[in-house]
């Protein structure tokens, strides 16, 4: 790991790259400007030069000149001339981001001349949502879909007394440009609901820890809070007493936390209350909260993840993939300006492969945010290496409407965080790269995922020789995971409930709307307009035609859009069933190669980290083998078609 004594880092926040802040060495640095974030930069610089022969100076010749204009501007310009690297920031946050730009560039930032380059985030909203609870659920644990231990925020029935890890986390987020955090689960339970009212002083303590790093805090709130917390008989968003309750409650939040970011709301979804109970629509619901936040500059993040989770599997007319578009597209233009509709990247639920959600193209009159999962619910639960930055990059770069990438259709990028109180912060130490990469991509979606990974490696590990093997382990790991799990975009096939490991028919006869429809002749979901659910019709041209036709649908999404016979020939030239066999054998072989590459790092990374990853790779190999054998056996038995290469299937 970065810095010197690796053992120091075992329980220390320094496992995360931000805490590594490469020392600035024997350099003379000037920091000019006012405001709290400039103060943070000053403290960072003082720490980065201390003990290295450098100095924080007020004037005279300097190696690094960090100058902030007044205000909240996030952009900065960097140039190097006459032996001085100069960062001119358009405000306090820009200075923090400029400092970290220099830190990431390392020695290269102090080499030769550099013409002025302006850096600005591609979007204002760069957010991490936590699905943390205060209480511990016997089945789900403390963090819903969390795979890194308990919450970093809460312990013993309240906000932690010691917020040391939160401070290190906030520092990391500031260093990668994340500027908003939601502190509690979108499924708002009884205790957590009180964060909005009597536990507010503790939320204010958390806000104090995030503030110096430019990160605003948010709360997930229940739509029925006027009833459950306020004692009102209704939560009808058009009821004056309900509106007044939200206004009063929100004013109290801002009195305690003047820079509070706003609310996150999961309504009418998976049992959470919402406006439907009162015959109102989601714009009515979102706007009621938006109007309470508006005088204070706050935002409502209203989730579009609304679908029927009590579907009858016999009902072929209902298609969960259609739900978000069906519910929300007709409301385009009806949301207030301080509402951001938070849309999962795909129409289903964070699968390893889904088409991009058509909602991004359907609501030009609404502010949108794309939602990703850094936590690896369906992608190996931080037991498997699954480097997701290439997936997010592909989604954000996808030309959905008139060639316009998703990145240009959204105002924000949001993801569910993956940290916990685990020794390595993220369960799998290499999952830290996903957290880091999310922030970098949220700042600029055009960054190359491999280059971002390289930054993470450079900030995290001392020994430059680890780069090659780490790229071998991580670069292709998303596709590897895709190969050994559910094939060709069909999704799920996981064990119900906890979602880890294979169960091909686990969700086939359930209420959740996640089916693959395999029979003896074929597999896949017919979502065409011609003969299926009509989901393809939610896309703009050309995608509505590309996806509609078996001939033009990309292989990796074929079974998402079509039900095809096993001998259907893919664009790759293979039959569907042979592809399934080949991909699953290949996926397991790739995990074997990942293990070999990792093994070469013994002695070059800290021993505890080496051991943890080694053990998890063994589990990944076991689980991938199980996936391979269950999926291949299932399709051999269903289809009766032997593997043309005669490999062992059971
Ligand atoms: C927080 C999936 C997860 C749920 C999660 C939900 C959501 O269904 O399995 O745990 O709930 O998504 O995004 O709201």
XYZ file of C-alpha atoms and ligand atoms in Angstrom, residues 131 140 144-145 185-187 266 269-270 303 305 307 320 344 349-350 371 373 377-378 499, ligand 1:
36
model
C -28.396 1.561 2.173
C -30.108 -8.624 5.826
C -28.955 -3.738 2.941
C -27.027 -5.448 0.145
C -31.377 3.059 3.313
C -34.096 3.902 0.801
C -36.176 1.253 2.545
C -38.353 5.211 -2.823
C -41.855 0.307 -4.623
C -41.320 -3.044 -2.956
C -36.465 6.947 -7.591
C -37.639 1.984 -9.505
C -42.821 -1.924 -10.521
C -41.259 -5.623 -15.287
C -31.463 2.597 -12.546
C -32.262 -4.346 -11.459
C -28.485 -3.878 -11.584
C -28.171 5.047 -10.730
C -24.487 -0.191 -7.833
C -25.414 -7.241 -5.139
C -25.729 -9.150 -8.409
C -28.810 -13.190 -4.654
C -32.974 -1.168 -1.208
C -33.169 -4.434 -5.284
C -32.546 -4.907 -4.003
C -33.213 -4.303 -2.789
C -33.175 -2.774 -2.941
C -33.901 -2.409 -4.228
C -33.881 -0.925 -4.507
O -34.459 -4.977 -5.428
O -32.566 -6.300 -3.961
O -32.517 -4.718 -1.652
O -33.756 -2.141 -1.842
O -33.260 -3.042 -5.308
O -33.080 -0.512 -5.344
O -34.650 -0.197 -3.920
